[in-house]
XYZ file of C-alpha atoms in Angstrom:
338
model
C -18.001 -22.544 -0.682
C -13.924 -24.116 -0.200
C -12.359 -26.538 1.533
C -8.840 -26.862 2.028
C -6.733 -29.211 3.888
C -4.530 -27.959 6.970
C -3.126 -29.371 9.868
C -4.662 -30.090 12.886
C -3.896 -28.218 16.306
C -2.565 -31.164 17.713
C -0.063 -31.068 14.368
C -1.163 -34.353 13.536
C -3.313 -35.439 10.708
C -4.669 -32.808 8.426
C -8.796 -31.695 9.327
C -11.064 -29.720 7.136
C -10.400 -25.950 7.189
C -13.110 -24.163 4.996
C -12.514 -20.535 2.938
C -13.619 -17.000 1.156
C -14.494 -18.712 -2.428
C -12.551 -16.937 -5.060
C -14.481 -14.305 -7.264
C -15.528 -16.265 -10.828
C -13.402 -13.847 -12.702
C -10.888 -13.220 -10.514
C -10.033 -17.289 -9.861
C -9.709 -17.784 -13.812
C -7.407 -14.597 -13.709
C -5.468 -16.190 -11.296
C -5.480 -19.721 -12.994
C -4.277 -18.608 -15.997
C -0.984 -17.089 -14.496
C 0.671 -20.312 -13.095
C 2.925 -21.527 -10.368
C 5.687 -18.927 -10.797
C 4.528 -15.947 -10.118
C 3.298 -17.221 -6.666
C 6.075 -18.859 -5.933
C 7.208 -17.974 -1.918
C 9.728 -14.712 -1.262
C 12.598 -16.793 0.973
C 15.616 -15.311 2.459
C 17.337 -17.380 -0.096
C 16.103 -16.134 -2.849
C 14.924 -12.752 -1.817
C 17.695 -11.197 -3.729
C 16.643 -12.902 -6.854
C 13.319 -12.372 -6.527
C 14.490 -8.322 -6.270
C 16.460 -8.968 -9.554
C 13.894 -10.195 -11.423
C 11.662 -7.360 -9.940
C 13.508 -4.948 -10.652
C 14.052 -6.192 -14.706
C 10.667 -6.917 -15.410
C 7.909 -3.921 -13.177
C 7.516 -1.165 -15.783
C 9.490 1.632 -14.805
C 8.069 4.640 -17.217
C 10.251 7.225 -18.383
C 8.910 11.213 -17.505
C 8.173 11.102 -21.307
C 5.869 8.151 -20.911
C 4.272 9.758 -17.738
C 3.833 13.078 -19.633
C 1.199 11.384 -21.776
C 1.981 13.088 -25.283
C 0.820 16.535 -22.818
C -1.777 15.616 -20.496
C 0.623 15.836 -17.399
C 3.407 17.982 -15.892
C 5.875 15.694 -14.287
C 8.976 15.942 -12.762
C 11.571 13.973 -10.716
C 12.605 15.928 -7.712
C 15.637 15.452 -5.039
C 15.128 16.266 -1.821
C 16.826 16.177 1.842
C 16.279 13.041 2.982
C 16.344 11.832 7.139
C 19.040 12.994 9.269
C 22.190 11.211 8.510
C 20.107 9.759 5.285
C 20.141 10.805 2.063
C 18.090 12.869 -0.217
C 14.758 11.414 -1.211
C 13.255 11.103 -5.389
C 9.806 12.130 -5.332
C 8.278 11.744 -8.186
C 5.627 14.794 -8.316
C 3.000 15.206 -11.267
C -0.274 17.436 -12.409
C -2.615 17.624 -15.502
C -1.786 19.929 -17.525
C -3.434 23.393 -18.353
C -4.542 23.575 -14.361
C -4.040 26.604 -13.063
C -4.016 27.173 -9.007
C -3.266 25.321 -6.232
C -4.524 21.562 -6.603
C -4.949 19.214 -3.813
C -2.559 16.608 -3.340
C -2.263 12.058 -3.041
C 1.095 12.153 -1.660
C 1.362 8.239 -2.525
C 3.967 4.975 -1.303
C 4.158 1.794 -3.613
C 3.982 -1.830 -2.830
C 6.067 -4.506 -2.927
C 6.193 -5.881 0.321
C 8.512 -2.720 1.404
C 11.151 -5.160 -0.732
C 10.002 -4.797 -4.083
C 8.587 -1.762 -6.824
C 9.124 1.866 -7.731
C 7.986 5.137 -7.310
C 7.397 5.340 -11.441
C 4.964 2.360 -11.951
C 2.069 3.339 -10.065
C 1.694 6.472 -11.649
C 0.176 5.977 -15.775
C -2.971 4.794 -13.685
C -2.849 7.106 -10.788
C -2.568 9.433 -13.611
C -5.127 8.410 -15.059
C -8.082 6.855 -12.807
C -7.697 9.991 -10.182
C -5.521 12.671 -11.177
C -7.267 13.701 -14.260
C -11.116 13.829 -13.331
C -10.418 14.950 -9.645
C -7.497 17.640 -10.685
C -5.200 16.449 -8.416
C -1.522 16.511 -7.988
C 0.616 13.728 -7.165
C 3.512 13.159 -5.616
C 4.907 9.432 -5.140
C 7.598 8.505 -3.161
C 10.967 6.376 -3.921
C 11.852 5.079 -0.285
C 14.428 2.635 0.184
C 13.810 -0.586 -0.270
C 14.582 -3.723 2.758
C 17.032 -5.510 3.589
C 19.596 -2.922 2.348
C 17.503 0.049 4.431
C 16.037 -1.413 7.513
C 13.301 0.202 9.661
C 12.932 2.780 10.318
C 14.825 4.284 6.894
C 11.555 3.703 4.407
C 9.585 5.781 6.818
C 11.893 8.474 7.848
C 11.970 8.599 3.729
C 8.532 9.151 3.268
C 7.988 11.757 6.142
C 10.545 13.605 5.185
C 9.508 14.153 1.620
C 6.217 14.859 2.787
C 7.791 17.978 5.388
C 9.063 18.888 2.268
C 6.036 18.297 -0.205
C 3.999 20.338 2.862
C 6.154 23.270 3.642
C 7.646 24.250 -0.357
C 3.482 23.893 -1.898
C 3.679 27.019 -3.464
C 6.637 26.310 -5.036
C 4.716 23.359 -6.433
C 0.824 24.587 -6.143
C -0.795 22.440 -3.947
C -3.099 23.103 -1.701
C -1.383 22.067 2.340
C -4.609 22.119 3.684
C -5.791 19.269 1.684
C -3.125 16.781 1.197
C -4.643 12.804 1.129
C -1.295 10.423 1.682
C -2.081 6.959 0.626
C -0.665 3.945 -0.751
C -1.584 0.055 -1.093
C -0.016 -3.101 0.019
C 3.131 -1.965 1.849
C 2.390 1.298 0.783
C -0.834 1.573 3.117
C 1.428 0.038 5.667
C 3.810 3.205 4.698
C 0.663 5.229 4.575
C -1.188 4.376 7.688
C 2.669 4.289 9.753
C 2.736 8.018 8.420
C -0.631 8.992 9.324
C 1.026 8.076 13.093
C 4.111 9.560 12.866
C 3.430 12.897 11.810
C 0.965 13.081 14.145
C 3.248 11.818 17.017
C 5.854 14.588 15.625
C 3.427 17.295 15.105
C 3.782 18.078 11.473
C 1.761 18.149 8.733
C -1.793 16.980 9.187
C -3.420 14.748 6.182
C -6.685 15.489 5.466
C -7.464 11.630 4.109
C -5.060 8.072 4.581
C -6.010 5.552 2.037
C -5.367 2.345 2.804
C -5.154 0.078 -0.019
C -4.817 -3.668 1.226
C -2.647 -2.291 3.935
C 0.157 -4.574 5.374
C 0.327 -3.830 8.740
C 0.788 -6.853 11.012
C 4.162 -8.740 11.564
C 3.268 -11.085 13.966
C 1.255 -12.887 11.462
C -0.901 -14.094 14.413
C -4.745 -13.919 12.479
C -7.574 -16.043 11.630
C -6.940 -14.994 7.544
C -3.368 -14.882 7.947
C -3.391 -18.871 8.023
C -6.487 -19.395 6.844
C -5.852 -17.954 3.429
C -2.239 -18.428 3.150
C -0.783 -19.976 -0.147
C -4.185 -19.804 -1.598
C -3.347 -16.251 -3.741
C -0.820 -14.888 -4.952
C 0.719 -14.200 -0.830
C 1.384 -16.414 1.491
C 2.416 -17.071 4.985
C 6.603 -17.488 4.120
C 6.788 -15.000 1.881
C 5.105 -12.346 4.120
C 7.452 -13.008 7.116
C 10.233 -12.127 5.159
C 9.321 -9.229 3.868
C 8.371 -8.429 7.657
C 12.113 -9.951 8.196
C 14.320 -8.001 5.433
C 12.207 -4.316 6.547
C 12.326 -5.029 10.537
C 16.319 -7.665 11.179
C 16.582 -8.529 14.869
C 13.351 -6.405 15.984
C 10.672 -8.817 14.067
C 8.922 -9.750 16.711
C 10.021 -7.978 19.366
C 7.000 -7.203 22.042
C 8.286 -3.898 22.061
C 7.985 -3.022 18.716
C 6.437 0.476 17.446
C 3.737 0.895 16.219
C 5.427 2.946 13.548
C 7.064 0.207 12.359
C 3.970 -2.550 12.383
C 0.937 -0.193 12.874
C -0.894 -2.964 14.181
C 0.758 -2.599 17.391
C -0.874 0.766 18.045
C -2.833 1.507 20.623
C -3.879 4.833 20.165
C -5.463 5.547 17.139
C -6.993 8.831 17.861
C -6.641 12.052 16.856
C -6.435 9.948 13.055
C -7.130 10.777 9.633
C -10.709 9.611 8.182
C -9.088 6.370 6.874
C -10.445 4.420 3.781
C -8.852 0.649 4.292
C -10.229 -1.739 1.636
C -8.733 -5.110 1.757
C -10.227 -8.735 0.014
C -12.832 -10.984 1.709
C -9.873 -13.937 0.670
C -6.664 -12.255 1.849
C -3.611 -12.826 4.570
C -4.345 -9.529 5.477
C -8.659 -9.485 5.707
C -8.714 -10.188 9.609
C -5.255 -7.711 10.408
C -7.317 -4.902 8.336
C -11.033 -4.932 9.458
C -8.487 -5.109 13.095
C -7.548 -1.718 11.942
C -10.918 0.276 10.764
C -12.352 -1.010 14.196
C -9.424 -0.251 16.102
C -10.003 3.598 14.835
C -13.617 3.397 14.903
C -13.275 2.116 18.623
C -11.454 5.518 19.056
C -13.823 8.354 18.086
C -12.156 7.859 14.437
C -13.802 7.871 11.622
C -12.846 5.201 8.611
C -14.689 4.131 6.027
C -14.087 -0.298 5.605
C -14.515 -1.987 2.308
C -14.154 -6.090 2.207
C -14.667 -7.094 -1.353
C -15.914 -10.182 -1.025
C -13.747 -13.098 -3.424
C -10.684 -11.430 -4.028
C -7.551 -11.760 -2.804
C -4.463 -9.749 -2.495
C -3.857 -7.269 -5.651
C -6.866 -8.484 -7.745
C -7.251 -5.212 -9.512
C -3.454 -5.007 -10.896
C -4.200 -8.552 -12.154
C -7.392 -8.520 -12.823
C -8.807 -4.614 -13.726
C -11.534 -5.418 -16.092
C -13.260 -8.206 -13.725
C -17.166 -6.798 -12.274
C -15.344 -6.096 -8.581
C -12.285 -4.544 -9.656
C -14.207 -2.109 -11.732
C -16.581 -1.804 -8.321
C -13.032 -1.571 -6.024
C -11.752 1.129 -8.288
C -14.965 3.130 -8.318
C -15.090 3.433 -4.880
C -12.109 4.697 -4.296
C -13.054 7.959 -6.279
C -16.066 8.874 -4.655
C -14.440 8.432 -1.228
C -11.805 10.958 -2.856
C -13.905 12.882 -3.409
C -15.707 13.115 -0.451
C -12.479 13.955 0.989
C -11.495 16.424 -1.487
C -15.217 18.486 -1.518
């Protein structure tokens, strides 16, 4: 059991607060990273952090993604939302497979302010597309604060509608589409499930929500308990939500499509896979979301990985806990697709 110092409720002398310990393998990786990658994102340094991320984050080319012919890959420019620009979709599938494949429609992470559609694909293609014979589409949605809500979500919805409407052209099975994402992408996937339900759009077979970013209010116990101990803190989270929501940040009437934790009706949603670490800020909002789905009569598989911080499997891919998490996701995908 670990203990940190936290302000008391009266704002006076700090009092001890217990926190769940990190998994030993993950802890070593976190310590080796140093402080710079964990620096808080603030409104003042946001633009610089975005520039740094764009320069440092991998952006494989189409040839890179084809991996010496193992995959068929194409960039598609499709109609965007009304009054919005076209949307870029990166479409990939294992080479040599004929017939309509199930589709994983994926949204990248990056707190709605960073990331790109290309960087996530090498692992997805290697770990899921090949063994499960999946087609994958990764969405290049617009980022905040340049584009605020609902722009990024509408990009994702427009791409999904286009893909479902062009299933024959893409050789995908429109009845076997799983929407998914990680962190901000997980939040977008949850919002997309709500939006397509309410608009009568394409019906996903499932939703894969990996440590999803769901709640703009930062009022859960874990959001304060774990702030700054792993890879993400309250300052960074608030900066990201403010960038996305602008003047609507924290509004009482914020729609659930902006922050899915705000939803009061989670009925009629596709089966969900929800995972989160026990030692990360998003723990309680993600657990609450799974519970709300169950209470609404829905289906959700919840995994809370002990001692895991945000993004643990990407930062420590060889750790035993990371391998267990990847195996659990793959088993869920295989069951849903079967």
